[in-house]
Amino acid sequence: MYKAVVFFDLDGTLFDNEKNVSDENVAAINELRENNILPVISTGRNIFEIQYVIDATGIDSLVSANGSYVQYNGKKLKAEKISDDVIEQILAFAKEQGDVISFYNNKEFALTAENDMTKVNYRLLRLTPHVDPEFYKHNEVNFLNVFNYDKDKLYQDKFKGELALVRNNPRCLDTMKWGVSKQTGIQALMKKLDLGDIPSYAFGDQMNDLQMFSEVKFPVAMGNGVPEVKEKASYITKSNINGGIVNGLRHYGLIK
């Protein structure tokens, strides 16, 4: 039985500004394991995007794609599938808006087209995209990105009850099945492992971490986090590049 569970967002949280996990954070994660505490990555990213993080940290329990795909010890616990009908609805709407969409599952992704936003986005994520507008017809899709700068409410209103859309970076909207979030992914993992009675912690910095914060007993906001996240935190630690993970874990006595 674990003594506690800790969920880590990646970008702006466990990552430094070059999208790497520092040696001190890797050491902290190893100390958590030595203390019989379960570390879990909880991210908007998909598993294939972060294999280098899994290799560096040894963490193979993940709430990925904002709760759309959950695994424990490398084995799938839960995967949400967006139906072809809903995908075709949002493809048609995005076409009217002149927006590009990307399709994802835990293994790969594809774009409907490329533009300046997608090129910047995937360069920053160290990914090489390919274009396949019919990807969804021959692959399961758990998650979408909709590329635009300022159409959050437009899409949220249009697809209310079918899709949940949340902005995770300036260029795109993370898009999940309605009702799916980091929170529901955490719920699935906690229930499957019967972890409901142990202390739970989460480290995050962005809007898509708010529902995760609602699910754990001790939400920790990074010093570089947005104000809304800091307002919901039980503790505000230092920034992601200034020892924030180690400081937060020490604050709660999870590591020395």
XYZ file of N, CA and C in Angstrom:
768
model
N 0.846 -1.197 0.000
C 0.000 0.000 0.000
C 0.885 1.252 0.000
N 0.592 2.172 -0.878
C 1.356 3.415 -0.932
C 1.004 4.311 0.263
N 1.985 5.124 0.689
C 1.747 6.085 1.766
C 1.076 7.356 1.247
N 1.326 7.674 -0.025
C 0.761 8.878 -0.640
C 0.912 8.755 -2.150
N 0.256 9.664 -2.879
C 0.384 9.731 -4.327
C 0.580 11.194 -4.714
N 1.492 11.430 -5.659
C 1.792 12.794 -6.105
C 1.645 12.859 -7.624
N 0.820 13.794 -8.094
C 0.597 14.002 -9.527
C 1.393 15.226 -9.987
N 2.124 15.050 -11.084
C 2.962 16.125 -11.615
C 2.525 16.516 -13.020
N 2.137 17.763 -13.197
C 2.052 18.328 -14.534
C 3.476 18.423 -15.094
N 3.597 18.591 -16.407
C 4.920 18.670 -17.018
C 5.327 20.097 -17.364
N 4.732 20.658 -18.406
C 5.158 21.970 -18.894
C 4.957 23.036 -17.827
N 6.031 23.740 -17.502
C 5.966 24.775 -16.480
C 5.945 24.241 -15.066
N 6.078 22.923 -14.925
C 5.983 22.310 -13.594
C 7.169 21.369 -13.364
N 7.051 20.117 -13.782
C 8.168 19.194 -13.627
C 9.297 19.515 -14.607
N 8.924 20.101 -15.763
C 9.913 20.489 -16.773
C 10.626 21.782 -16.398
N 11.878 21.906 -16.866
C 12.509 23.217 -16.910
C 12.050 23.918 -18.190
N 12.586 25.058 -18.514
C 12.108 25.812 -19.671
C 12.581 25.247 -21.000
N 13.438 24.215 -20.957
C 13.872 23.527 -22.180
C 13.157 22.185 -22.339
N 12.091 21.981 -21.573
C 11.274 20.764 -21.656
C 12.022 19.526 -21.186
N 12.927 19.703 -20.243
C 13.643 18.577 -19.655
C 13.345 18.492 -18.159
N 13.568 17.315 -17.591
C 13.423 17.126 -16.144
C 14.812 17.231 -15.532
N 14.980 18.161 -14.607
C 16.296 18.407 -14.016
C 16.756 17.211 -13.181
N 18.059 17.142 -12.961
C 18.622 16.073 -12.130
C 18.043 16.119 -10.721
N 17.820 17.320 -10.185
C 17.286 17.408 -8.821
C 15.844 16.912 -8.768
N 15.082 17.111 -9.830
C 13.716 16.589 -9.848
C 13.706 15.071 -10.001
N 14.609 14.536 -10.816
C 14.726 13.080 -10.933
C 15.097 12.476 -9.583
N 16.033 13.104 -8.884
C 16.432 12.608 -7.565
C 15.257 12.653 -6.581
N 14.455 13.712 -6.654
C 13.291 13.828 -5.769
C 12.282 12.725 -6.048
N 12.066 12.414 -7.320
C 11.134 11.346 -7.694
C 11.634 9.996 -7.183
N 12.932 9.758 -7.306
C 13.502 8.514 -6.785
C 13.331 8.417 -5.272
N 13.466 9.558 -4.586
C 13.274 9.560 -3.131
C 11.821 9.288 -2.760
N 10.898 9.790 -3.574
C 9.487 9.477 -3.333
C 9.262 7.968 -3.366
N 9.830 7.321 -4.359
C 9.664 5.865 -4.462
C 10.266 5.155 -3.253
N 11.426 5.625 -2.830
C 12.063 5.025 -1.654
C 11.178 5.174 -0.420
N 10.381 6.223 -0.408
C 9.467 6.478 0.713
C 8.089 5.856 0.490
N 7.982 4.986 -0.521
C 6.732 4.293 -0.839
C 5.606 5.265 -1.198
N 5.974 6.297 -1.944
C 5.020 7.280 -2.448
C 4.971 7.147 -3.964
N 3.773 7.081 -4.526
C 3.593 6.850 -5.958
C 3.665 8.163 -6.735
N 4.646 8.339 -7.632
C 4.666 9.508 -8.508
C 3.908 9.210 -9.801
N 3.093 10.160 -10.226
C 2.284 10.003 -11.444
C 2.415 11.265 -12.286
N 2.657 11.114 -13.572
C 2.628 12.253 -14.485
C 1.181 12.513 -14.873
N 0.753 13.762 -14.780
C -0.604 14.165 -15.167
C -0.470 15.340 -16.128
N -0.739 15.094 -17.389
C -0.358 16.052 -18.420
C -1.387 16.150 -19.539
N -1.346 17.257 -20.228
C -2.133 17.388 -21.446
C -1.497 16.668 -22.611
N -0.255 16.277 -22.468
C 0.454 15.591 -23.546
C 0.050 14.124 -23.636
N 0.322 13.546 -24.800
C 0.061 12.131 -25.035
C 1.330 11.327 -24.779
N 1.160 10.039 -24.519
C 2.276 9.230 -24.039
C 3.437 9.192 -25.024
N 3.152 9.063 -26.315
C 4.247 8.973 -27.273
C 5.101 10.242 -27.297
N 4.522 11.372 -26.872
C 5.248 12.633 -26.869
C 6.307 12.703 -25.765
N 6.141 11.898 -24.739
C 6.962 12.073 -23.531
C 7.711 10.807 -23.145
N 8.019 9.962 -24.103
C 8.755 8.744 -23.774
C 10.099 9.070 -23.137
N 10.722 10.156 -23.584
C 12.014 10.527 -23.001
C 11.875 10.926 -21.530
N 10.701 11.434 -21.148
C 10.449 11.774 -19.746
C 10.251 10.504 -18.919
N 9.511 9.570 -19.474
C 9.301 8.283 -18.813
C 10.637 7.596 -18.589
N 11.495 7.633 -19.616
C 12.816 7.012 -19.491
C 13.669 7.708 -18.438
N 13.617 9.038 -18.395
C 14.457 9.804 -17.475
C 14.018 9.654 -16.019
N 12.710 9.600 -15.799
C 12.177 9.596 -14.441
C 11.806 8.212 -13.924
N 11.597 7.276 -14.843
C 11.109 5.961 -14.440
C 9.635 5.947 -14.100
N 8.944 7.064 -14.295
C 7.503 7.114 -14.018
C 6.748 6.497 -15.194
N 6.041 5.399 -14.936
C 5.241 4.799 -16.002
C 3.767 4.682 -15.628
N 3.363 5.497 -14.658
C 1.941 5.676 -14.336
C 1.574 7.087 -14.755
N 0.577 7.194 -15.632
C 0.287 8.483 -16.252
C -1.200 8.729 -16.407
N -1.579 9.982 -16.170
C -2.867 10.527 -16.611
C -2.503 11.442 -17.777
N -2.702 10.972 -18.994
C -2.240 11.708 -20.170
C -3.410 12.261 -20.966
N -3.079 13.160 -21.903
C -4.090 13.776 -22.770
C -5.256 14.330 -21.951
N -4.904 15.015 -20.851
C -5.913 15.600 -19.951
C -6.965 14.589 -19.520
N -6.526 13.390 -19.181
C -7.430 12.364 -18.664
C -8.000 11.436 -19.706
N -7.644 11.621 -20.976
C -8.210 10.795 -22.038
C -7.583 9.407 -22.111
N -6.359 9.274 -21.588
C -5.686 7.966 -21.589
C -4.927 7.829 -20.276
N -5.242 6.771 -19.531
C -4.669 6.556 -18.197
C -3.986 5.195 -18.162
N -2.770 5.168 -17.612
C -2.092 3.888 -17.444
C -1.427 3.824 -16.073
N -1.230 2.580 -15.598
C -0.527 2.326 -14.338
C 0.533 1.274 -14.588
N 1.762 1.570 -14.193
C 2.882 0.655 -14.412
C 2.959 0.190 -15.861
N 2.728 1.130 -16.773
C 2.862 0.834 -18.190
C 1.683 0.136 -18.829
N 0.627 -0.140 -18.074
C -0.538 -0.856 -18.610
C -1.768 0.050 -18.631
N -2.518 -0.020 -19.720
C -3.695 0.822 -19.886
C -4.752 0.518 -18.831
N -5.243 1.589 -18.201
C -6.378 1.473 -17.294
C -7.662 1.982 -17.932
N -7.534 3.037 -18.764
C -8.722 3.668 -19.316
C -8.339 4.461 -20.548
N -9.169 4.376 -21.601
C -8.957 5.180 -22.802
C -10.301 5.670 -23.316
N -10.415 6.957 -23.516
C -11.627 7.547 -24.071
C -11.514 7.592 -25.599
N -12.603 7.314 -26.291
C -12.611 7.394 -27.756
C -13.613 8.446 -28.199
N -13.138 9.407 -28.982
C -14.035 10.404 -29.573
C -14.643 9.790 -30.826
N -15.950 9.820 -30.933
C -16.629 9.146 -32.036
C -16.350 9.835 -33.373
N -16.425 9.065 -34.437
C -16.226 9.620 -35.776
C -17.248 10.711 -36.082
N -18.475 10.520 -35.598
C -19.524 11.502 -35.867
C -19.174 12.860 -35.256
N -18.713 12.855 -34.017
C -18.340 14.108 -33.345
C -17.111 14.708 -34.024
N -16.159 13.861 -34.377
C -14.966 14.363 -35.074
C -15.371 15.052 -36.372
N -16.271 14.457 -37.120
C -16.672 15.057 -38.393
C -17.414 16.381 -38.183
N -18.147 16.476 -37.074
C -18.810 17.751 -36.758
C -17.784 18.852 -36.491
N -16.778 18.540 -35.694
C -15.805 19.590 -35.376
C -14.886 19.870 -36.568
N -14.631 18.879 -37.392
C -13.856 19.126 -38.611
C -14.581 20.112 -39.522
N -15.880 19.927 -39.665
C -16.663 20.821 -40.522
C -16.670 22.240 -39.957
N -16.828 22.355 -38.643
C -16.854 23.668 -38.008
C -15.487 24.344 -38.102
N -14.428 23.573 -37.866
C -13.078 24.127 -37.958
C -12.774 24.596 -39.382
N -13.267 23.877 -40.353
C -13.056 24.284 -41.745
C -13.703 25.636 -42.016
N -14.893 25.853 -41.458
C -15.569 27.147 -41.601
C -14.740 28.263 -40.971
N -14.051 27.947 -39.876
C -13.250 28.939 -39.156
C -11.849 29.111 -39.750
N -11.474 28.223 -40.662
C -10.118 28.252 -41.192
C -9.083 27.709 -40.218
N -9.520 26.814 -39.317
C -8.647 26.288 -38.268
C -8.168 24.876 -38.598
N -6.960 24.564 -38.150
C -6.379 23.230 -38.297
C -6.670 22.412 -37.045
N -6.859 21.116 -37.228
C -7.068 20.190 -36.113
C -6.009 19.091 -36.172
N -5.563 18.648 -35.005
C -4.694 17.468 -34.933
C -5.408 16.366 -34.165
N -5.219 15.136 -34.610
C -5.799 13.936 -34.000
C -4.712 13.218 -33.208
N -5.076 12.674 -32.043
C -4.105 11.975 -31.208
C -4.665 10.668 -30.649
N -3.770 9.701 -30.480
C -3.990 8.607 -29.549
C -2.695 8.425 -28.758
N -2.566 7.365 -28.009
C -1.384 7.231 -27.148
C -0.108 6.907 -27.921
N -0.249 6.584 -29.216
C 0.908 6.158 -29.992
C 1.352 7.131 -31.077
N 0.420 7.944 -31.611
C 0.773 8.789 -32.754
C -0.243 9.914 -32.927
N 0.042 10.801 -33.899
C -0.860 11.900 -34.185
C -0.732 12.309 -35.646
N -1.708 13.089 -36.106
C -1.687 13.601 -37.477
C -2.476 14.897 -37.528
N -2.187 15.725 -38.537
C -2.833 17.021 -38.738
C -3.768 16.984 -39.930
N -4.772 17.844 -39.888
C -5.593 18.033 -41.087
C -4.858 18.868 -42.127
N -3.955 19.723 -41.677
C -3.155 20.582 -42.559
C -2.055 21.189 -41.705
N -1.139 21.923 -42.332
C -0.110 22.650 -41.598
C -0.287 24.147 -41.807
N 0.073 24.922 -40.790
C 0.133 26.378 -40.922
C 1.216 26.903 -39.979
N 1.333 28.204 -39.886
C 2.397 28.777 -39.055
C 2.247 28.371 -37.590
N 1.007 28.304 -37.095
C 0.786 27.934 -35.698
C 1.240 26.505 -35.420
N 0.877 25.587 -36.311
C 1.266 24.192 -36.081
C 2.772 24.023 -36.166
N 3.411 24.741 -37.075
C 4.863 24.618 -37.219
C 5.578 25.075 -35.950
N 5.130 26.209 -35.397
C 5.727 26.693 -34.148
C 5.448 25.719 -33.010
N 4.220 25.264 -32.911
C 3.807 24.390 -31.822
C 4.639 23.111 -31.774
N 4.756 22.458 -32.902
C 5.436 21.164 -32.892
C 6.957 21.297 -32.869
N 7.462 22.419 -33.316
C 8.888 22.662 -33.141
C 9.214 22.786 -31.655
N 8.365 23.513 -30.914
C 8.579 23.659 -29.473
C 8.428 22.326 -28.742
N 7.550 21.458 -29.250
C 7.308 20.162 -28.622
C 8.260 19.073 -29.105
N 9.147 19.444 -30.014
C 10.139 18.510 -30.559
C 9.483 17.348 -31.298
N 8.400 17.622 -31.997
C 7.671 16.594 -32.734
C 7.650 16.916 -34.221
N 7.641 15.880 -35.026
C 7.555 16.039 -36.476
C 6.180 15.553 -36.930
N 5.293 16.468 -37.293
C 3.933 16.063 -37.663
C 3.848 15.567 -39.100
N 2.794 14.821 -39.384
C 2.449 14.525 -40.768
C 0.975 14.832 -40.975
N 0.623 15.115 -42.212
C -0.738 15.511 -42.548
C -1.519 14.294 -43.043
N -2.665 14.048 -42.389
C -3.569 12.967 -42.796
C -4.969 13.340 -42.334
N -5.739 14.056 -43.163
C -7.068 14.515 -42.758
C -8.043 13.383 -42.432
N -7.729 12.164 -42.857
C -8.616 11.022 -42.605
C -8.033 10.062 -41.559
N -7.106 10.541 -40.774
C -6.475 9.732 -39.728
C -7.514 9.038 -38.847
N -8.574 9.760 -38.500
C -9.583 9.235 -37.577
C -10.360 8.058 -38.154
N -10.343 7.907 -39.463
C -11.104 6.826 -40.095
C -10.411 5.475 -39.931
N -9.111 5.477 -39.673
C -8.399 4.211 -39.522
C -7.563 4.143 -38.243
N -7.804 5.070 -37.316
C -7.136 5.048 -36.013
C -8.100 5.516 -34.928
N -7.988 4.923 -33.740
C -8.748 5.440 -32.599
C -8.213 6.815 -32.243
N -9.114 7.731 -31.929
C -8.730 9.083 -31.521
C -9.234 9.328 -30.106
N -8.291 9.633 -29.206
C -8.631 9.903 -27.804
C -8.701 11.383 -27.491
N -8.120 12.222 -28.376
C -7.819 13.609 -28.002
C -7.580 14.407 -29.280
N -7.932 15.703 -29.243
C -7.718 16.595 -30.380
C -7.038 17.879 -29.918
N -6.384 18.559 -30.835
C -5.998 19.962 -30.659
C -6.683 20.767 -31.751
N -7.231 21.920 -31.374
C -7.809 22.852 -32.342
C -6.948 24.110 -32.325
N -6.382 24.453 -33.475
C -5.401 25.537 -33.534
C -6.048 26.881 -33.841
N -6.001 27.762 -32.846
C -6.420 29.157 -32.986
C -5.934 29.899 -31.748
N -6.041 31.204 -31.797
C -5.555 32.021 -30.673
C -6.654 32.465 -29.713
N -7.883 32.582 -30.187
C -8.861 33.303 -29.362
C -10.310 32.862 -29.588
N -10.521 31.587 -29.928
C -11.885 31.131 -30.217
C -12.400 30.147 -29.171
N -11.901 30.291 -27.957
C -12.275 29.369 -26.887
C -13.795 29.269 -26.728
N -14.429 30.401 -26.495
C -15.863 30.394 -26.208
C -16.670 29.936 -27.421
N -16.225 30.297 -28.602
C -16.927 29.896 -29.818
C -17.037 28.381 -29.905
N -15.931 27.696 -29.697
C -15.941 26.235 -29.757
C -16.623 25.626 -28.534
N -16.391 26.210 -27.375
C -17.001 25.664 -26.159
C -18.520 25.728 -26.239
N -19.055 26.811 -26.748
C -20.499 26.931 -26.891
C -21.041 25.975 -27.947
N -20.329 25.864 -29.051
C -20.777 25.027 -30.163
C -20.821 23.560 -29.786
N -19.859 23.101 -28.994
C -19.747 21.667 -28.713
C -20.044 21.312 -27.258
N -20.740 22.205 -26.576
C -21.139 21.919 -25.203
C -21.945 20.626 -25.148
N -21.584 19.747 -24.226
C -22.267 18.467 -24.095
C -21.636 17.359 -24.917
N -20.734 17.733 -25.828
C -20.072 16.727 -26.660
C -18.558 16.706 -26.469
N -17.963 17.907 -26.391
C -16.519 18.010 -26.254
C -16.160 19.040 -25.186
N -15.103 18.761 -24.436
C -14.564 19.718 -23.470
C -13.307 20.321 -24.075
N -13.247 21.654 -24.128
C -12.107 22.335 -24.725
C -11.491 23.286 -23.708
N -10.162 23.200 -23.557
C -9.456 24.060 -22.605
C -8.144 24.495 -23.231
N -7.796 25.752 -23.052
C -6.565 26.255 -23.648
C -5.372 25.888 -22.773
N -4.430 25.188 -23.396
C -3.225 24.765 -22.698
C -1.996 25.540 -23.157
N -2.078 26.204 -24.307
C -1.025 27.115 -24.744
C -1.647 28.147 -25.679
N -0.944 29.202 -26.035
C -1.572 30.281 -26.814
C -2.066 29.862 -28.192
N -1.568 28.746 -28.709
C -1.851 28.375 -30.096
C -2.980 27.384 -30.280
N -3.356 26.647 -29.232
C -4.356 25.596 -29.481
C -5.180 25.264 -28.246
N -6.325 24.643 -28.527
C -7.247 24.187 -27.503
C -7.139 22.674 -27.358
N -6.805 22.194 -26.162
C -6.890 20.766 -25.878
C -8.363 20.374 -25.917
N -8.665 19.257 -26.564
C -10.060 18.882 -26.802
C -10.281 17.417 -26.436
N -11.181 17.190 -25.483
C -11.480 15.854 -24.984
C -12.971 15.572 -25.106
N -13.353 14.327 -24.894
C -14.778 14.018 -24.767
C -15.366 14.849 -23.625
N -16.637 15.203 -23.763
C -17.316 15.961 -22.727
C -17.212 15.251 -21.376
N -16.839 15.984 -20.360
C -16.726 15.425 -19.019
C -15.377 14.833 -18.691
N -14.486 14.752 -19.667
C -13.158 14.183 -19.447
C -12.175 15.293 -19.091
N -11.330 15.034 -18.095
C -10.345 16.018 -17.650
C -9.268 15.286 -16.861
N -8.266 16.013 -16.444
C -7.274 15.420 -15.535
C -7.959 14.870 -14.287
N -9.008 15.540 -13.853
C -9.729 15.095 -12.660
C -10.324 13.709 -12.857
N -10.999 13.478 -13.975
C -11.621 12.166 -14.197
C -10.550 11.088 -14.386
N -9.416 11.461 -14.992
C -8.328 10.500 -15.115
C -7.764 10.112 -13.767
N -7.603 11.098 -12.897
C -7.117 10.824 -11.544
C -8.125 9.964 -10.792
N -9.400 10.268 -10.945
C -10.438 9.468 -10.285
C -10.352 8.006 -10.709
N -10.162 7.771 -12.005
C -10.090 6.399 -12.517
C -8.902 5.656 -11.926
N -7.759 6.333 -11.858
C -6.558 5.684 -11.320
C -6.706 5.420 -9.826
N -7.196 6.416 -9.101
C -7.347 6.271 -7.652
C -8.322 5.138 -7.309
N -9.413 5.065 -8.070
C -10.412 4.011 -7.801
C -9.846 2.637 -8.118
N -9.179 2.517 -9.258
C -8.635 1.218 -9.676
C -7.616 0.700 -8.674
N -6.805 1.600 -8.121
C -5.745 1.201 -7.191
C -6.181 1.284 -5.732
N -7.425 1.705 -5.504
C -7.968 1.819 -4.148
C -7.087 2.725 -3.286
N -6.838 3.940 -3.805
C -5.965 4.897 -3.131
C -6.735 6.024 -2.439
N -8.014 5.879 -2.298
C -8.842 6.979 -1.811
C -8.540 7.434 -0.405
N -7.919 6.584 0.417
C -7.709 6.932 1.821
C -6.308 7.472 2.107
N -5.466 7.610 1.080
C -4.116 8.101 1.329
C -4.004 9.569 0.903
N -3.050 10.309 1.459
C -2.871 11.709 1.057
C -2.521 11.815 -0.427
N -3.123 12.804 -1.083
C -2.877 13.016 -2.510
C -2.444 14.459 -2.736
N -1.480 14.624 -3.632
C -0.875 15.924 -3.921
C -0.831 16.113 -5.435
N -0.877 17.373 -5.859
C -0.738 17.664 -7.288
C 0.019 18.976 -7.462
N 0.943 18.974 -8.415
C 1.724 20.159 -8.766
C 1.302 20.615 -10.161
N 0.947 21.903 -10.307
C 0.540 22.404 -11.609
C 0.695 23.906 -11.719
N 0.451 24.409 -12.945
C 0.663 25.839 -13.184
C -0.353 26.494 -14.104
N -1.162 25.683 -14.850
C -2.028 26.255 -15.876
C -3.498 25.910 -15.648
N -4.349 26.498 -16.496
C -5.795 26.350 -16.334
C -6.251 24.891 -16.393
N -5.578 24.077 -17.212
C -6.003 22.682 -17.305
C -5.617 21.868 -16.074
N -4.974 22.515 -15.096
C -4.661 21.854 -13.831
C -5.720 22.109 -12.757
N -6.656 22.984 -13.018
C -7.630 23.346 -11.987
C -8.495 22.163 -11.570
N -8.953 21.369 -12.531
C -9.776 20.221 -12.151
C -8.951 19.162 -11.423
N -7.692 19.028 -11.784
C -6.794 18.149 -11.035
C -6.705 18.624 -9.585
N -6.582 19.925 -9.407
C -6.510 20.487 -8.060
C -7.764 20.170 -7.251
N -8.901 20.106 -7.933
C -10.161 19.833 -7.233
C -10.236 18.409 -6.702
N -9.414 17.521 -7.245
C -9.508 16.102 -6.907
C -8.555 15.674 -5.801
N -7.475 16.441 -5.570
C -6.477 16.027 -4.583
C -6.644 16.805 -3.282
N -6.044 16.281 -2.240
C -6.169 16.923 -0.934
C -5.249 18.134 -0.799
N -4.103 18.079 -1.481
C -3.111 19.148 -1.351
C -2.647 19.618 -2.735
N -3.319 20.610 -3.321
C -2.882 21.167 -4.603
C -1.752 22.166 -4.405
N -0.693 22.031 -5.195
C 0.494 22.884 -5.082
C 0.671 23.658 -6.382
N 0.631 24.975 -6.309
C 0.817 25.826 -7.483
C 2.282 26.211 -7.621
N 2.777 26.180 -8.844
C 4.133 26.631 -9.109
C 4.186 28.157 -9.023
N 5.339 28.676 -8.634
C 5.496 30.128 -8.540
C 5.280 30.833 -9.858
N 5.479 30.136 -10.956
C 5.250 30.682 -12.296
C 3.839 30.426 -12.803
N 2.971 29.892 -11.961
C 1.612 29.550 -12.376
C 0.720 30.758 -12.587
N -0.401 30.523 -13.272
C -1.363 31.595 -13.513
C -2.105 31.904 -12.209
N -2.641 33.122 -12.078
C -3.292 33.509 -10.822
C -4.427 32.580 -10.403
N -5.217 32.087 -11.354
C -6.351 31.222 -11.019
C -5.889 29.942 -10.335
N -4.745 29.431 -10.745
C -4.207 28.214 -10.137
C -3.690 28.502 -8.731
N -3.018 29.625 -8.582
C -2.506 29.991 -7.257
C -3.640 30.191 -6.259
N -4.772 30.712 -6.721
C -5.915 30.938 -5.836
C -6.464 29.629 -5.266
N -6.328 28.537 -6.008
C -6.874 27.243 -5.585
C -5.868 26.392 -4.823
N -4.656 26.870 -4.675
C -3.585 26.055 -4.102
C -3.604 26.051 -2.579
N -3.207 24.930 -2.013
C -2.988 24.876 -0.566
C -1.586 25.377 -0.229
N -0.717 25.398 -1.248
C 0.645 25.909 -1.071
C 1.153 26.410 -2.416
N 1.831 27.561 -2.416
C 2.473 28.087 -3.617
C 3.969 27.915 -3.441
N 4.565 27.105 -4.293
C 5.987 26.818 -4.190
C 6.778 27.767 -5.092
N 8.052 27.520 -5.228
C 8.900 28.331 -6.111
C 8.610 27.976 -7.576
N 9.251 28.676 -8.486
C 8.997 28.447 -9.904
C 9.608 27.129 -10.369
N 9.223 26.704 -11.559
C 9.718 25.447 -12.117
C 11.230 25.450 -12.353
N 11.826 26.624 -12.535
C 13.273 26.687 -12.780
C 14.040 27.132 -11.538
N 13.341 27.178 -10.427
C 13.976 27.657 -9.182
C 13.742 26.684 -8.028
N 13.694 25.395 -8.362
C 13.569 24.381 -7.312
C 12.168 24.205 -6.777
N 11.155 24.553 -7.560
C 9.785 24.504 -7.058
C 9.296 23.119 -6.679
N 9.659 22.090 -7.436
C 9.210 20.732 -7.119
C 9.811 20.262 -5.800
N 11.112 20.383 -5.674
C 11.785 19.945 -4.454
C 11.273 20.730 -3.248
N 11.130 22.040 -3.401
C 10.637 22.872 -2.300
C 9.242 22.444 -1.859
N 8.366 22.185 -2.822
C 7.004 21.781 -2.479
C 6.950 20.425 -1.809
N 7.731 19.473 -2.305
C 7.758 18.144 -1.690
C 8.319 18.209 -0.270
N 9.325 19.047 -0.074
C 9.882 19.205 1.276
C 8.889 19.887 2.212
N 8.159 20.839 1.680
C 7.166 21.551 2.506
C 6.201 20.557 3.160
N 5.831 19.521 2.429
C 4.878 18.538 2.960
C 5.563 17.311 3.582
N 6.890 17.358 3.686
C 7.610 16.274 4.326
C 7.653 14.981 3.526
N 7.471 15.101 2.209
C 7.468 13.904 1.360
C 8.879 13.461 1.012
N 9.815 14.395 1.018
C 11.237 14.090 0.871
C 12.001 14.932 1.892
N 13.266 14.608 2.088
C 14.098 15.357 3.041
C 14.784 16.516 2.344
